[in-house]
Amino acid sequence: MSQSTTRASSAPRASASGLTRVYLLAYNAISFCLWATCVIRGAMLVFSLAPNGHLPAIFHHIYSPLLTTTQTLAGLEILHSLLGIVRAPVMTTAMQVASRLLLVWGVMYLFHDRGDGHGGIVGGDFHEALPYGPGAKVGDYAFLGCLGAWGVTECIRYGFFALQVWGSGVPSWWTWLRYNTFYVLYPIGISSECIMVWKALKPAAEWNPLYWWFLVVVLVIYVPGSYILYTHMIAQRRKVMKKKGRAE
């Protein structure tokens, strides 16, 4: 599932040491820069490649090593929670990070078009020099939905935590973005993720029937799970904004 904008996975505990704060500042700043690179590069590629039907080529420009490195780095958040240096619950953090890693490695990596004639659910345009490309598949649009929703959400989230750890205070407009943009970004992200998993079912069945069943279970969990998480985020948003209003 898309990571919650309300999850305090990278916010330090009040008792965190100076070294821990330096580490978390570096971690959040690096993550912010990586996600910002994903978003900016993705937007530039859309404007340059999409008009001529080369949208599938965007996947190959972004996926590896940029997106794989950026998202895999988030696995450290589970370790942060286990060690107790941040305030996030371990189980929630693990589930949210694992769902993203499943999409990046268990769907995009396994079932993208490698140009070997077997096709794939995403990517596959290896001739950008041609005046017109083959056009996009459903998976290509879903990939861009994931990239956009994940990227903007994480830029806001990691930037928020970096400022918080730095201690200079978080601007009110950044706080507003953190607790309001999920209304739009979460549905885009979760629907794009579900589409990616759905499109992966056919090649998964050919690759390994057990993996097909695993993805089916994932989809069954995604639907109610996304609704529960979405309503939880709305409740958390109300709590935070109400508290912020009183403070002002």
PDB file of N, CA and C in Angstrom, residues 132-182:
ATOM      1  N   TYR A 132       8.072   8.206 -34.271  1.00  0.00           N
ATOM      2  CA  TYR A 132       6.900   7.857 -33.480  1.00  0.00           C
ATOM      3  C   TYR A 132       7.096   6.496 -32.819  1.00  0.00           C
ATOM      4  N   GLY A 133       6.698   6.415 -31.563  1.00  0.00           N
ATOM      5  CA  GLY A 133       6.843   5.180 -30.815  1.00  0.00           C
ATOM      6  C   GLY A 133       5.599   4.318 -30.893  1.00  0.00           C
ATOM      7  N   PRO A 134       5.604   3.182 -30.198  1.00  0.00           N
ATOM      8  CA  PRO A 134       4.488   2.235 -30.256  1.00  0.00           C
ATOM      9  C   PRO A 134       3.279   2.641 -29.425  1.00  0.00           C
ATOM     10  N   GLY A 135       3.388   3.708 -28.644  1.00  0.00           N
ATOM     11  CA  GLY A 135       2.283   4.080 -27.762  1.00  0.00           C
ATOM     12  C   GLY A 135       2.386   3.352 -26.437  1.00  0.00           C
ATOM     13  N   ALA A 136       1.569   3.765 -25.494  1.00  0.00           N
ATOM     14  CA  ALA A 136       1.674   3.248 -24.129  1.00  0.00           C
ATOM     15  C   ALA A 136       0.689   2.127 -23.843  1.00  0.00           C
ATOM     16  N   LYS A 137       1.089   1.239 -22.946  1.00  0.00           N
ATOM     17  CA  LYS A 137       0.217   0.207 -22.417  1.00  0.00           C
ATOM     18  C   LYS A 137      -0.399   0.714 -21.116  1.00  0.00           C
ATOM     19  N   VAL A 138      -1.385  -0.011 -20.610  1.00  0.00           N
ATOM     20  CA  VAL A 138      -2.013   0.355 -19.337  1.00  0.00           C
ATOM     21  C   VAL A 138      -0.968   0.397 -18.225  1.00  0.00           C
ATOM     22  N   GLY A 139      -0.048  -0.564 -18.261  1.00  0.00           N
ATOM     23  CA  GLY A 139       0.989  -0.625 -17.236  1.00  0.00           C
ATOM     24  C   GLY A 139       1.906   0.583 -17.238  1.00  0.00           C
ATOM     25  N   ASP A 140       2.104   1.193 -18.407  1.00  0.00           N
ATOM     26  CA  ASP A 140       2.950   2.386 -18.483  1.00  0.00           C
ATOM     27  C   ASP A 140       2.297   3.563 -17.770  1.00  0.00           C
ATOM     28  N   TYR A 141       0.988   3.700 -17.943  1.00  0.00           N
ATOM     29  CA  TYR A 141       0.262   4.767 -17.245  1.00  0.00           C
ATOM     30  C   TYR A 141       0.228   4.498 -15.739  1.00  0.00           C
ATOM     31  N   ALA A 142       0.061   3.230 -15.371  1.00  0.00           N
ATOM     32  CA  ALA A 142       0.048   2.875 -13.947  1.00  0.00           C
ATOM     33  C   ALA A 142       1.409   3.150 -13.314  1.00  0.00           C
ATOM     34  N   PHE A 143       2.470   2.873 -14.057  1.00  0.00           N
ATOM     35  CA  PHE A 143       3.814   3.159 -13.547  1.00  0.00           C
ATOM     36  C   PHE A 143       3.987   4.648 -13.284  1.00  0.00           C
ATOM     37  N   LEU A 144       3.538   5.477 -14.213  1.00  0.00           N
ATOM     38  CA  LEU A 144       3.639   6.924 -14.026  1.00  0.00           C
ATOM     39  C   LEU A 144       2.780   7.387 -12.853  1.00  0.00           C
ATOM     40  N   GLY A 145       1.633   6.724 -12.654  1.00  0.00           N
ATOM     41  CA  GLY A 145       0.794   7.050 -11.502  1.00  0.00           C
ATOM     42  C   GLY A 145       1.506   6.749 -10.202  1.00  0.00           C
ATOM     43  N   CYS A 146       2.166   5.591 -10.149  1.00  0.00           N
ATOM     44  CA  CYS A 146       2.950   5.232  -8.957  1.00  0.00           C
ATOM     45  C   CYS A 146       4.090   6.220  -8.750  1.00  0.00           C
ATOM     46  N   LEU A 147       4.823   6.494  -9.818  1.00  0.00           N
ATOM     47  CA  LEU A 147       5.980   7.385  -9.724  1.00  0.00           C
ATOM     48  C   LEU A 147       5.576   8.773  -9.244  1.00  0.00           C
ATOM     49  N   GLY A 148       4.500   9.304  -9.814  1.00  0.00           N
ATOM     50  CA  GLY A 148       4.056  10.637  -9.438  1.00  0.00           C
ATOM     51  C   GLY A 148       3.540  10.702  -8.015  1.00  0.00           C
ATOM     52  N   ALA A 149       2.656   9.760  -7.652  1.00  0.00           N
ATOM     53  CA  ALA A 149       2.073   9.768  -6.309  1.00  0.00           C
ATOM     54  C   ALA A 149       3.126   9.486  -5.245  1.00  0.00           C
ATOM     55  N   TRP A 150       3.959   8.476  -5.478  1.00  0.00           N
ATOM     56  CA  TRP A 150       5.022   8.159  -4.519  1.00  0.00           C
ATOM     57  C   TRP A 150       5.994   9.329  -4.396  1.00  0.00           C
ATOM     58  N   GLY A 151       6.432   9.836  -5.544  1.00  0.00           N
ATOM     59  CA  GLY A 151       7.469  10.861  -5.535  1.00  0.00           C
ATOM     60  C   GLY A 151       7.059  12.132  -4.817  1.00  0.00           C
ATOM     61  N   VAL A 152       5.886  12.659  -5.154  1.00  0.00           N
ATOM     62  CA  VAL A 152       5.430  13.898  -4.515  1.00  0.00           C
ATOM     63  C   VAL A 152       5.187  13.673  -3.028  1.00  0.00           C
ATOM     64  N   THR A 153       4.542  12.542  -2.690  1.00  0.00           N
ATOM     65  CA  THR A 153       4.281  12.230  -1.283  1.00  0.00           C
ATOM     66  C   THR A 153       5.570  12.160  -0.480  1.00  0.00           C
ATOM     67  N   GLU A 154       6.572  11.473  -1.033  1.00  0.00           N
ATOM     68  CA  GLU A 154       7.812  11.281  -0.282  1.00  0.00           C
ATOM     69  C   GLU A 154       8.653  12.550  -0.215  1.00  0.00           C
ATOM     70  N   CYS A 155       8.592  13.383  -1.245  1.00  0.00           N
ATOM     71  CA  CYS A 155       9.294  14.672  -1.170  1.00  0.00           C
ATOM     72  C   CYS A 155       8.738  15.496  -0.016  1.00  0.00           C
ATOM     73  N   ILE A 156       7.420  15.516   0.096  1.00  0.00           N
ATOM     74  CA  ILE A 156       6.781  16.263   1.184  1.00  0.00           C
ATOM     75  C   ILE A 156       7.130  15.641   2.531  1.00  0.00           C
ATOM     76  N   ARG A 157       7.049  14.312   2.608  1.00  0.00           N
ATOM     77  CA  ARG A 157       7.258  13.619   3.885  1.00  0.00           C
ATOM     78  C   ARG A 157       8.705  13.719   4.359  1.00  0.00           C
ATOM     79  N   TYR A 158       9.649  13.385   3.481  1.00  0.00           N
ATOM     80  CA  TYR A 158      11.060  13.431   3.892  1.00  0.00           C
ATOM     81  C   TYR A 158      11.528  14.866   4.129  1.00  0.00           C
ATOM     82  N   GLY A 159      11.021  15.801   3.333  1.00  0.00           N
ATOM     83  CA  GLY A 159      11.365  17.194   3.563  1.00  0.00           C
ATOM     84  C   GLY A 159      10.846  17.681   4.904  1.00  0.00           C
ATOM     85  N   PHE A 160       9.641  17.249   5.245  1.00  0.00           N
ATOM     86  CA  PHE A 160       9.031  17.596   6.534  1.00  0.00           C
ATOM     87  C   PHE A 160       9.897  17.098   7.686  1.00  0.00           C
ATOM     88  N   PHE A 161      10.318  15.841   7.600  1.00  0.00           N
ATOM     89  CA  PHE A 161      11.119  15.259   8.682  1.00  0.00           C
ATOM     90  C   PHE A 161      12.516  15.859   8.745  1.00  0.00           C
ATOM     91  N   ALA A 162      13.091  16.180   7.588  1.00  0.00           N
ATOM     92  CA  ALA A 162      14.417  16.801   7.582  1.00  0.00           C
ATOM     93  C   ALA A 162      14.378  18.144   8.304  1.00  0.00           C
ATOM     94  N   LEU A 163      13.354  18.934   8.027  1.00  0.00           N
ATOM     95  CA  LEU A 163      13.204  20.228   8.700  1.00  0.00           C
ATOM     96  C   LEU A 163      12.938  20.039  10.186  1.00  0.00           C
ATOM     97  N   GLN A 164      12.167  19.003  10.504  1.00  0.00           N
ATOM     98  CA  GLN A 164      11.839  18.717  11.899  1.00  0.00           C
ATOM     99  C   GLN A 164      13.090  18.329  12.685  1.00  0.00           C
ATOM    100  N   VAL A 165      13.919  17.473  12.101  1.00  0.00           N
ATOM    101  CA  VAL A 165      15.152  17.047  12.766  1.00  0.00           C
ATOM    102  C   VAL A 165      16.145  18.209  12.852  1.00  0.00           C
ATOM    103  N   TRP A 166      16.185  19.028  11.811  1.00  0.00           N
ATOM    104  CA  TRP A 166      17.081  20.180  11.787  1.00  0.00           C
ATOM    105  C   TRP A 166      16.779  21.139  12.937  1.00  0.00           C
ATOM    106  N   GLY A 167      15.485  21.212  13.290  1.00  0.00           N
ATOM    107  CA  GLY A 167      15.104  22.031  14.433  1.00  0.00           C
ATOM    108  C   GLY A 167      14.784  23.474  14.125  1.00  0.00           C
ATOM    109  N   SER A 168      14.727  23.808  12.846  1.00  0.00           N
ATOM    110  CA  SER A 168      14.454  25.195  12.470  1.00  0.00           C
ATOM    111  C   SER A 168      12.963  25.491  12.365  1.00  0.00           C
ATOM    112  N   GLY A 169      12.141  24.446  12.531  1.00  0.00           N
ATOM    113  CA  GLY A 169      10.701  24.619  12.418  1.00  0.00           C
ATOM    114  C   GLY A 169      10.216  24.312  11.013  1.00  0.00           C
ATOM    115  N   VAL A 170       9.029  23.738  10.925  1.00  0.00           N
ATOM    116  CA  VAL A 170       8.442  23.396   9.631  1.00  0.00           C
ATOM    117  C   VAL A 170       7.455  24.493   9.240  1.00  0.00           C
ATOM    118  N   PRO A 171       7.594  25.089   8.056  1.00  0.00           N
ATOM    119  CA  PRO A 171       6.656  26.129   7.615  1.00  0.00           C
ATOM    120  C   PRO A 171       5.218  25.608   7.624  1.00  0.00           C
ATOM    121  N   SER A 172       4.280  26.469   7.926  1.00  0.00           N
ATOM    122  CA  SER A 172       2.877  26.062   8.013  1.00  0.00           C
ATOM    123  C   SER A 172       2.368  25.518   6.684  1.00  0.00           C
ATOM    124  N   TRP A 173       2.861  26.070   5.568  1.00  0.00           N
ATOM    125  CA  TRP A 173       2.401  25.594   4.267  1.00  0.00           C
ATOM    126  C   TRP A 173       2.894  24.182   3.985  1.00  0.00           C
ATOM    127  N   TRP A 174       4.088  23.851   4.505  1.00  0.00           N
ATOM    128  CA  TRP A 174       4.603  22.489   4.318  1.00  0.00           C
ATOM    129  C   TRP A 174       3.786  21.509   5.160  1.00  0.00           C
ATOM    130  N   THR A 175       3.427  21.919   6.364  1.00  0.00           N
ATOM    131  CA  THR A 175       2.570  21.088   7.211  1.00  0.00           C
ATOM    132  C   THR A 175       1.225  20.868   6.534  1.00  0.00           C
ATOM    133  N   TRP A 176       0.694  21.922   5.920  1.00  0.00           N
ATOM    134  CA  TRP A 176      -0.583  21.798   5.209  1.00  0.00           C
ATOM    135  C   TRP A 176      -0.461  20.785   4.076  1.00  0.00           C
ATOM    136  N   LEU A 177       0.627  20.867   3.312  1.00  0.00           N
ATOM    137  CA  LEU A 177       0.838  19.914   2.224  1.00  0.00           C
ATOM    138  C   LEU A 177       0.911  18.491   2.752  1.00  0.00           C
ATOM    139  N   ARG A 178       1.621  18.288   3.836  1.00  0.00           N
ATOM    140  CA  ARG A 178       1.802  16.952   4.397  1.00  0.00           C
ATOM    141  C   ARG A 178       0.483  16.320   4.806  1.00  0.00           C
ATOM    142  N   TYR A 179      -0.416  17.110   5.355  1.00  0.00           N
ATOM    143  CA  TYR A 179      -1.654  16.549   5.882  1.00  0.00           C
ATOM    144  C   TYR A 179      -2.872  16.777   4.998  1.00  0.00           C
ATOM    145  N   ASN A 180      -2.675  17.228   3.762  1.00  0.00           N
ATOM    146  CA  ASN A 180      -3.811  17.439   2.868  1.00  0.00           C
ATOM    147  C   ASN A 180      -3.636  16.851   1.472  1.00  0.00           C
ATOM    148  N   THR A 181      -2.411  16.755   0.985  1.00  0.00           N
ATOM    149  CA  THR A 181      -2.207  16.264  -0.380  1.00  0.00           C
ATOM    150  C   THR A 181      -2.579  14.793  -0.544  1.00  0.00           C
ATOM    151  N   PHE A 182      -2.639  14.049   0.558  1.00  0.00           N
ATOM    152  CA  PHE A 182      -2.972  12.624   0.444  1.00  0.00           C
ATOM    153  C   PHE A 182      -4.390  12.418  -0.073  1.00  0.00           C
TER     154      PHE A 182
END
